[in-house]
Each structure stands twice: as structure tokens, then as C-alpha cells.
PDB file of C-alpha atoms in Angstrom:
ATOM      1  CA  MET A 143     120.575  36.648  47.606  1.00 50.00           C
ATOM      2  CA  ASN A 144     122.847  33.566  47.854  1.00 55.00           C
ATOM      3  CA  SER A 145     124.122  34.524  51.315  1.00 55.00           C
ATOM      4  CA  LEU A 146     120.558  35.006  52.520  1.00 51.00           C
ATOM      5  CA  GLN A 147     119.477  31.680  51.112  1.00 55.00           C
ATOM      6  CA  THR A 148     122.429  30.016  52.874  1.00 56.00           C
ATOM      7  CA  PHE A 149     121.458  31.773  56.102  1.00 51.00           C
ATOM      8  CA  LEU A 150     117.902  30.479  55.842  1.00 50.00           C
ATOM      9  CA  LYS A 151     119.043  26.920  55.272  1.00 52.00           C
ATOM     10  CA  LYS A 152     120.967  27.123  58.539  1.00 49.00           C
ATOM     11  CA  ASP A 153     118.031  28.552  60.494  1.00 44.00           C
ATOM     12  CA  SER A 154     114.738  27.859  58.769  1.00 50.00           C
ATOM     13  CA  VAL A 155     112.627  29.220  61.632  1.00 60.00           C
ATOM     14  CA  ASN A 156     114.321  32.610  61.998  1.00 85.00           C
ATOM     15  CA  LYS A 157     111.339  34.852  61.241  1.00 88.00           C
ATOM     16  CA  ASP A 158     113.317  38.092  61.183  1.00 91.00           C
ATOM     17  CA  GLY A 159     115.804  36.610  58.730  1.00 90.00           C
ATOM     18  CA  ILE A 160     113.008  35.341  56.499  1.00 93.00           C
ATOM     19  CA  LEU A 161     111.296  38.734  56.497  1.00 94.00           C
ATOM     20  CA  TYR A 162     114.606  40.443  55.697  1.00 93.00           C
ATOM     21  CA  SER A 163     115.071  38.011  52.810  1.00 92.00           C
ATOM     22  CA  ALA A 164     111.569  38.729  51.517  1.00 94.00           C
ATOM     23  CA  LEU A 165     112.178  42.480  51.587  1.00 94.00           C
ATOM     24  CA  SER A 166     115.588  42.104  49.954  1.00 94.00           C
ATOM     25  CA  ALA A 167     114.150  39.955  47.170  1.00 93.00           C
ATOM     26  CA  GLN A 168     111.395  42.517  46.661  1.00 93.00           C
ATOM     27  CA  ASN A 169     113.923  45.364  46.444  1.00 94.00           C
ATOM     28  CA  LEU A 170     115.813  43.376  43.830  1.00 93.00           C
ATOM     29  CA  ALA A 171     112.566  42.924  41.851  1.00 92.00           C
ATOM     30  CA  ASN A 172     112.716  39.153  42.286  1.00 94.00           C
ATOM     31  CA  LYS A 173     108.983  38.783  42.806  1.00 94.00           C
ATOM     32  CA  LYS A 174     108.888  34.991  42.781  1.00 94.00           C
ATOM     33  CA  LEU A 175     111.533  34.719  45.496  1.00 94.00           C
ATOM     34  CA  ALA A 176     109.879  37.493  47.528  1.00 95.00           C
ATOM     35  CA  HIS A 177     106.545  35.662  47.456  1.00 95.00           C
ATOM     36  CA  SER A 178     108.302  32.485  48.590  1.00 94.00           C
ATOM     37  CA  TYR A 179     109.858  34.175  51.611  1.00 94.00           C
ATOM     38  CA  PHE A 180     106.667  36.034  52.531  1.00 95.00           C
ATOM     39  CA  GLU A 181     104.828  32.711  52.473  1.00 94.00           C
ATOM     40  CA  LYS A 182     107.451  31.145  54.774  1.00 93.00           C
ATOM     41  CA  TYR A 183     107.249  34.123  57.103  1.00 93.00           C
ATOM     42  CA  PHE A 184     103.481  33.963  57.480  1.00 92.00           C
ATOM     43  CA  ASN A 185     103.566  30.182  57.856  1.00 91.00           C
ATOM     44  CA  LEU A 186     105.709  30.801  60.946  1.00 90.00           C
ATOM     45  CA  ASN A 187     102.982  33.124  62.291  1.00 89.00           C
ATOM     46  CA  GLY A 188     104.923  36.279  61.484  1.00 91.00           C
ATOM     47  CA  ARG A 189     102.835  39.388  62.216  1.00 92.00           C
ATOM     48  CA  ASN A 190     105.106  42.372  61.557  1.00 95.00           C
ATOM     49  CA  PRO A 191     103.079  45.154  59.828  1.00 95.00           C
ATOM     50  CA  LEU A 192     106.027  45.707  57.485  1.00 95.00           C
ATOM     51  CA  ALA A 193     105.454  42.267  55.991  1.00 96.00           C
ATOM     52  CA  TYR A 194     101.806  42.970  55.214  1.00 95.00           C
ATOM     53  CA  THR A 195     102.417  46.428  53.739  1.00 96.00           C
ATOM     54  CA  ASN A 196     105.203  45.181  51.476  1.00 97.00           C
ATOM     55  CA  LEU A 197     103.271  42.106  50.389  1.00 96.00           C
ATOM     56  CA  ALA A 198     100.386  44.416  49.474  1.00 96.00           C
ATOM     57  CA  LYS A 199     102.769  46.591  47.445  1.00 95.00           C
ATOM     58  CA  LEU A 200     104.104  43.474  45.747  1.00 96.00           C
ATOM     59  CA  TYR A 201     100.570  42.549  44.691  1.00 95.00           C
ATOM     60  CA  GLN A 202     100.002  46.174  43.641  1.00 94.00           C
ATOM     61  CA  ASP A 203     103.002  45.954  41.319  1.00 94.00           C
ATOM     62  CA  GLU A 204     101.478  42.784  39.891  1.00 94.00           C
ATOM     63  CA  LYS A 205      98.143  44.603  39.427  1.00 92.00           C
ATOM     64  CA  ASP A 206      96.381  42.077  41.676  1.00 92.00           C
ATOM     65  CA  GLU A 207      93.923  44.407  43.387  1.00 91.00           C
ATOM     66  CA  GLU A 208      92.036  41.841  45.478  1.00 90.00           C
ATOM     67  CA  LYS A 209      95.144  40.186  46.898  1.00 92.00           C
ATOM     68  CA  ALA A 210      96.676  43.576  47.704  1.00 94.00           C
ATOM     69  CA  PHE A 211      93.658  44.553  49.789  1.00 91.00           C
ATOM     70  CA  SER A 212      93.473  41.076  51.308  1.00 91.00           C
ATOM     71  CA  ALA A 213      97.065  41.418  52.536  1.00 93.00           C
ATOM     72  CA  ILE A 214      96.249  44.731  54.220  1.00 92.00           C
ATOM     73  CA  GLU A 215      93.058  43.402  55.819  1.00 90.00           C
ATOM     74  CA  SER A 216      94.988  40.426  57.181  1.00 92.00           C
ATOM     75  CA  GLY A 217      97.568  42.832  58.564  1.00 92.00           C
ATOM     76  CA  LEU A 218      94.910  44.914  60.295  1.00 89.00           C
ATOM     77  CA  ILE A 219      93.459  41.802  61.909  1.00 88.00           C
ATOM     78  CA  ALA A 220      96.910  41.014  63.298  1.00 89.00           C
ATOM     79  CA  ASN A 221      97.736  44.668  64.081  1.00 89.00           C
ATOM     80  CA  PRO A 222      94.512  46.653  64.624  1.00 82.00           C
ATOM     81  CA  ASN A 223      94.787  50.392  63.920  1.00 79.00           C
ATOM     82  CA  ASP A 224      98.417  50.224  62.775  1.00 87.00           C
ATOM     83  CA  GLN A 225      99.000  53.569  61.032  1.00 86.00           C
ATOM     84  CA  ASP A 226     101.338  52.239  58.336  1.00 91.00           C
ATOM     85  CA  LEU A 227      98.771  49.618  57.351  1.00 92.00           C
ATOM     86  CA  LEU A 228      95.989  52.210  57.315  1.00 87.00           C
ATOM     87  CA  ASP A 229      98.108  54.569  55.201  1.00 87.00           C
ATOM     88  CA  THR A 230      98.906  51.756  52.765  1.00 92.00           C
ATOM     89  CA  LYS A 231      95.206  50.942  52.530  1.00 89.00           C
ATOM     90  CA  THR A 232      94.489  54.580  51.664  1.00 86.00           C
ATOM     91  CA  MET A 233      97.275  54.552  49.055  1.00 88.00           C
ATOM     92  CA  LEU A 234      95.899  51.371  47.480  1.00 91.00           C
ATOM     93  CA  ARG A 235      92.434  52.852  47.263  1.00 85.00           C
ATOM     94  CA  VAL A 236      93.783  55.888  45.446  1.00 83.00           C
ATOM     95  CA  HIS A 237      95.863  53.669  43.162  1.00 87.00           C
ATOM     96  CA  PHE A 238      92.929  51.408  42.328  1.00 87.00           C
ATOM     97  CA  ASN A 239      90.417  54.281  42.086  1.00 83.00           C
ATOM     98  CA  ARG A 240      88.569  53.451  45.290  1.00 84.00           C
ATOM     99  CA  ILE A 241      88.660  57.013  46.645  1.00 82.00           C
ATOM    100  CA  ASP A 242      84.982  56.865  47.632  1.00 85.00           C
ATOM    101  CA  ASN A 243      85.893  54.149  50.128  1.00 85.00           C
ATOM    102  CA  ASN A 244      88.507  56.439  51.666  1.00 83.00           C
ATOM    103  CA  ILE A 245      85.976  59.245  51.956  1.00 89.00           C
ATOM    104  CA  ALA A 246      83.414  56.938  53.563  1.00 90.00           C
ATOM    105  CA  ASP A 247      85.981  55.796  56.148  1.00 88.00           C
ATOM    106  CA  LEU A 248      87.029  59.371  56.944  1.00 89.00           C
ATOM    107  CA  GLU A 249      83.440  60.538  57.264  1.00 92.00           C
ATOM    108  CA  GLU A 250      82.720  57.658  59.632  1.00 92.00           C
ATOM    109  CA  GLY A 251      85.810  58.590  61.604  1.00 92.00           C
ATOM    110  CA  LEU A 252      84.648  62.214  61.815  1.00 93.00           C
ATOM    111  CA  ARG A 253      81.275  61.096  63.136  1.00 93.00           C
ATOM    112  CA  VAL A 254      83.121  59.466  66.020  1.00 93.00           C
ATOM    113  CA  GLN A 255      85.847  62.129  66.373  1.00 93.00           C
ATOM    114  CA  PRO A 256      84.432  65.359  64.881  1.00 92.00           C
ATOM    115  CA  ASP A 257      87.313  67.449  66.273  1.00 92.00           C
ATOM    116  CA  ASN A 258      90.131  65.244  64.945  1.00 92.00           C
ATOM    117  CA  LYS A 259      92.198  67.710  62.909  1.00 92.00           C
ATOM    118  CA  ASP A 260      94.090  65.038  60.997  1.00 88.00           C
ATOM    119  CA  LEU A 261      90.838  63.460  59.803  1.00 91.00           C
ATOM    120  CA  ILE A 262      89.435  66.894  58.875  1.00 94.00           C
ATOM    121  CA  LEU A 263      92.490  67.765  56.776  1.00 90.00           C
ATOM    122  CA  ARG A 264      92.623  64.366  55.078  1.00 87.00           C
ATOM    123  CA  ALA A 265      88.910  64.509  54.278  1.00 90.00           C
ATOM    124  CA  GLY A 266      89.266  68.021  52.868  1.00 90.00           C
ATOM    125  CA  LEU A 267      92.102  67.001  50.566  1.00 84.00           C
ATOM    126  CA  LEU A 268      90.166  63.979  49.337  1.00 85.00           C
ATOM    127  CA  TYR A 269      87.087  66.119  48.686  1.00 89.00           C
ATOM    128  CA  GLU A 270      89.208  68.530  46.651  1.00 82.00           C
ATOM    129  CA  ASN A 271      90.803  65.739  44.620  1.00 73.00           C
ATOM    130  CA  SER A 272      87.747  63.601  43.954  1.00 77.00           C
ATOM    131  CA  GLY A 273      85.195  65.875  42.344  1.00 76.00           C
ATOM    132  CA  LYS A 274      83.599  66.745  45.687  1.00 85.00           C
ATOM    133  CA  SER A 275      85.368  70.061  46.103  1.00 87.00           C
ATOM    134  CA  PRO A 276      82.301  71.977  47.427  1.00 90.00           C
ATOM    135  CA  LEU A 277      82.413  69.777  50.553  1.00 90.00           C
ATOM    136  CA  ALA A 278      85.976  70.773  51.397  1.00 91.00           C
ATOM    137  CA  LEU A 279      85.364  74.301  52.688  1.00 95.00           C
ATOM    138  CA  PRO A 280      82.479  73.379  55.062  1.00 95.00           C
ATOM    139  CA  ASN A 281      84.721  70.593  56.328  1.00 94.00           C
ATOM    140  CA  TYR A 282      87.522  73.048  57.176  1.00 95.00           C
ATOM    141  CA  LEU A 283      85.061  75.536  58.676  1.00 96.00           C
ATOM    142  CA  ASN A 284      83.630  72.851  60.968  1.00 94.00           C
ATOM    143  CA  GLY A 285      87.145  72.229  62.237  1.00 94.00           C
ATOM    144  CA  LEU A 286      87.680  75.945  62.851  1.00 96.00           C
ATOM    145  CA  LYS A 287      84.628  76.081  65.103  1.00 94.00           C
ATOM    146  CA  THR A 288      86.563  74.228  67.783  1.00 92.00           C
ATOM    147  CA  ALA A 289      90.084  75.335  66.792  1.00 93.00           C
ATOM    148  CA  PRO A 290      89.692  78.879  65.408  1.00 94.00           C
ATOM    149  CA  ASN A 291      93.419  79.661  65.614  1.00 94.00           C
ATOM    150  CA  ASP A 292      94.715  76.463  64.070  1.00 95.00           C
ATOM    151  CA  TYR A 293      97.325  77.204  61.396  1.00 93.00           C
ATOM    152  CA  ASP A 294      96.592  74.269  59.081  1.00 93.00           C
ATOM    153  CA  LEU A 295      92.814  74.653  59.074  1.00 95.00           C
ATOM    154  CA  ASN A 296      93.018  78.405  58.464  1.00 95.00           C
ATOM    155  CA  PHE A 297      95.597  77.894  55.730  1.00 92.00           C
ATOM    156  CA  MET A 298      93.499  75.255  53.930  1.00 92.00           C
ATOM    157  CA  ALA A 299      90.304  77.332  54.164  1.00 95.00           C
ATOM    158  CA  GLY A 300      92.170  80.367  52.821  1.00 93.00           C
ATOM    159  CA  LEU A 301      93.803  78.318  50.092  1.00 90.00           C
ATOM    160  CA  TYR A 302      90.422  77.001  48.987  1.00 93.00           C
ATOM    161  CA  LYS A 303      89.095  80.559  48.505  1.00 94.00           C
ATOM    162  CA  PHE A 304      92.392  81.733  47.020  1.00 91.00           C
ATOM    163  CA  ASN A 305      92.335  78.965  44.397  1.00 89.00           C
ATOM    164  CA  GLU A 306      88.729  79.813  43.543  1.00 93.00           C
ATOM    165  CA  GLY A 307      89.803  83.387  42.917  1.00 91.00           C
ATOM    166  CA  VAL A 308      92.801  82.353  40.823  1.00 89.00           C
ATOM    167  CA  SER A 309      90.603  80.086  38.705  1.00 89.00           C
ATOM    168  CA  ILE A 310      88.081  82.870  38.046  1.00 91.00           C
ATOM    169  CA  LYS A 311      90.771  85.476  37.356  1.00 89.00           C
ATOM    170  CA  ARG A 312      92.479  83.167  34.862  1.00 87.00           C
ATOM    171  CA  THR A 313      89.367  83.430  32.680  1.00 89.00           C
ATOM    172  CA  ALA A 314      89.842  87.201  32.422  1.00 86.00           C
ATOM    173  CA  ASP A 315      93.609  86.951  31.996  1.00 85.00           C
ATOM    174  CA  VAL A 316      93.326  84.989  28.732  1.00 86.00           C
ATOM    175  CA  MET A 317      90.678  87.253  27.141  1.00 86.00           C
ATOM    176  CA  ASP A 318      91.458  89.369  24.117  1.00 89.00           C
ATOM    177  CA  ILE A 319      91.023  93.136  24.501  1.00 90.00           C
ATOM    178  CA  ASN A 320      87.513  93.302  23.037  1.00 89.00           C
ATOM    179  CA  THR A 321      86.177  90.447  25.190  1.00 89.00           C
ATOM    180  CA  TYR A 322      87.832  91.901  28.281  1.00 87.00           C
ATOM    181  CA  GLU A 323      86.175  95.278  27.685  1.00 87.00           C
ATOM    182  CA  ARG A 324      82.772  93.555  27.538  1.00 87.00           C
ATOM    183  CA  SER A 325      83.019  91.218  30.537  1.00 88.00           C
ATOM    184  CA  GLY A 326      86.549  91.160  31.930  1.00 86.00           C
ATOM    185  CA  LYS A 327      85.990  93.670  34.707  1.00 87.00           C
ATOM    186  CA  GLU A 328      82.923  91.822  35.961  1.00 91.00           C
ATOM    187  CA  ILE A 329      84.860  88.556  36.109  1.00 91.00           C
ATOM    188  CA  GLU A 330      87.778  90.202  37.907  1.00 91.00           C
ATOM    189  CA  THR A 331      85.362  91.655  40.457  1.00 92.00           C
ATOM    190  CA  LYS A 332      84.156  88.119  41.232  1.00 93.00           C
ATOM    191  CA  ALA A 333      87.748  86.916  41.536  1.00 93.00           C
ATOM    192  CA  PHE A 334      88.681  89.755  43.887  1.00 93.00           C
ATOM    193  CA  ALA A 335      85.660  88.915  46.054  1.00 96.00           C
ATOM    194  CA  LYS A 336      87.070  85.398  46.493  1.00 95.00           C
ATOM    195  CA  PHE A 337      90.494  86.828  47.303  1.00 94.00           C
ATOM    196  CA  LYS A 338      88.955  89.035  49.996  1.00 95.00           C
ATOM    197  CA  GLU A 339      87.257  85.971  51.480  1.00 96.00           C
ATOM    198  CA  ALA A 340      90.622  84.195  51.613  1.00 95.00           C
ATOM    199  CA  LEU A 341      92.382  87.040  53.433  1.00 95.00           C
ATOM    200  CA  PRO A 342      91.031  86.550  56.992  1.00 96.00           C
ATOM    201  CA  PHE A 343      92.023  82.882  56.957  1.00 96.00           C
ATOM    202  CA  PHE A 344      95.501  83.566  55.590  1.00 94.00           C
ATOM    203  CA  GLU A 345      96.052  86.469  57.980  1.00 96.00           C
ATOM    204  CA  LYS A 346      95.063  84.381  60.998  1.00 96.00           C
ATOM    205  CA  ALA A 347      97.331  81.536  59.878  1.00 95.00           C
ATOM    206  CA  TYR A 348     100.209  83.968  59.301  1.00 94.00           C
ATOM    207  CA  ALA A 349      99.748  85.371  62.804  1.00 95.00           C
ATOM    208  CA  VAL A 350     100.251  81.844  64.132  1.00 95.00           C
ATOM    209  CA  ARG A 351     103.230  80.995  61.920  1.00 91.00           C
ATOM    210  CA  ALA A 352     105.012  83.349  59.513  1.00 89.00           C
ATOM    211  CA  ASP A 353     105.446  80.776  56.751  1.00 85.00           C
ATOM    212  CA  GLU A 354     107.262  81.930  53.585  1.00 86.00           C
ATOM    213  CA  THR A 355     104.747  80.435  51.142  1.00 83.00           C
ATOM    214  CA  LEU A 356     101.936  82.092  53.040  1.00 87.00           C
ATOM    215  CA  ARG A 357     103.819  85.401  53.090  1.00 89.00           C
ATOM    216  CA  GLN A 358     104.041  85.255  49.304  1.00 87.00           C
ATOM    217  CA  ASN A 359     100.321  84.518  48.991  1.00 87.00           C
ATOM    218  CA  LEU A 360      99.491  87.459  51.242  1.00 92.00           C
ATOM    219  CA  ALA A 361     101.813  89.765  49.307  1.00 92.00           C
ATOM    220  CA  TYR A 362     100.073  88.767  46.066  1.00 90.00           C
ATOM    221  CA  LEU A 363      96.631  89.435  47.542  1.00 92.00           C
ATOM    222  CA  TYR A 364      97.623  92.763  49.100  1.00 94.00           C
ATOM    223  CA  ARG A 365      99.141  93.834  45.796  1.00 93.00           C
ATOM    224  CA  ILE A 366      96.163  93.075  43.550  1.00 90.00           C
ATOM    225  CA  LEU A 367      93.692  94.328  46.153  1.00 92.00           C
ATOM    226  CA  GLU A 368      95.776  97.512  46.478  1.00 93.00           C
ATOM    227  CA  MET A 369      96.303  97.202  50.234  1.00 93.00           C
ATOM    228  CA  LYS A 370      99.589  99.115  50.241  1.00 92.00           C
ATOM    229  CA  ASP A 371     100.064  99.416  54.020  1.00 92.00           C
ATOM    230  CA  LYS A 372      99.614  95.690  54.532  1.00 93.00           C
ATOM    231  CA  LEU A 373     101.771  94.909  51.511  1.00 92.00           C
ATOM    232  CA  ALA A 374     104.620  96.927  52.991  1.00 92.00           C
ATOM    233  CA  LYS A 375     104.497  94.862  56.194  1.00 90.00           C
ATOM    234  CA  VAL A 376     104.930  91.508  54.433  1.00 89.00           C
ATOM    235  CA  SER A 377     107.294  92.667  51.678  1.00 84.00           C
ATOM    236  CA  LYS A 378     110.983  91.948  51.958  1.00 66.00           C
TER     237      LYS A 378
END
């Protein structure tokens, strides 16, 4: 950092140089020096989104939740709707267990832009990872009403049903022989019903894009559902 400090002494109002110094100090884990340069940068009315996102991450590392969010909010005032700042805000909320705030923002966004696929997918993933999983499928289905052939929406709807089936089937898979004879078949029937519900979504997505992961999922479903003709078409 000595060369950077020398550089700054020569040109104390070079905002780009000060920001570079702040980022370099942060990368070297010199938090005190990084804070000093960030302060100089903002005192010179620096407004680069990169400064706000990295200052927020610096506060995150220091476990200072309020200052981390304050840095992001200040950045959004200076740079409204900047995607990197918005993404960092989402990351901070996950890190500090504020997922409900993310969901509220996404739901508000969907009220304004109900056909925004990115918002639909992000909301669905948050629902699935925050104990609100039952909301995910209706969310994907709403998106498919206006984009019935969209690969991502079909894939996520199919994956939701597929994972339900896998979860149910796992219960039967770990049973001992006696327990399986009593209730295993009934449980497998429920699992296969979920797999059948996943198929139309996966098949439509595969028709749009022949993705390898999706091909493997389809092969698995065709195999356990004994759809030999379809299995032959996706088998390599």
C-alpha cells in the first residue's frame, strides 16, 4: 500500500485513485485503512456504486448490520435502481436473516410487473428456501400463463413436482421389508403421481432446450414410470 499512499499524497483529490486504494486495502484485509480511504472518497462526493457495495461488504465482515444496510441505501439514493446495489442488498438480507424483506420487495415488484420472469424466478427460489415452499408452484404457474413455452419457468415448475416426488419416494426407500409390505406401495404410488405431474413441464422445457441435466431427469422419470418408448428417445 505504500505506493498508493504516496500517490494519494501527490493528488489528494483524485477520486478514482482513492477508491482504488480503498478496494486494495479491503482486499488486503486492512479494514482500518480501507475505512479511511472510503471516507475520503465519499467526502469528495464520490458516487460509484462499487464503493457503496464494497463498503457494505466491509461492514458485513465486521458484523455491523445497520451500517451495512445504511451504505447500500446511501448508494441507491445516489444510483437509483443500480442492479449491483440491489443484488448486494438481497445478499445482505439473506446473510442477516432478513429474507422476509426480500420476499416483500419481490411481491411488490410483481404487483407492478406481474409478467417479469426474473422477479417470478427469484420469488420462487426465495419461497422454496424460506419455509414458504407451497407458494413457489403457484408463482411459477402464474408466469406460465403469459409465457407457456418459457424454458426456465417450465423447468422450475417441473423441478418443484419432481422434488416432491423424490421426497415422498425416499420415505419408502428407507423402509425395512415388513414396513414396505404394509405401506410402501401406497407411498410409492403417491410419489409416482408427483413424478407424472412433473413430466409435462419437463417435456415442454426439453422441447425448448435439450439440456443435459433435464435429459437425465426425464430418463429417470421414464425409467421408473416404465415409459420405455420415451426412455429410448432420451437415452444415450
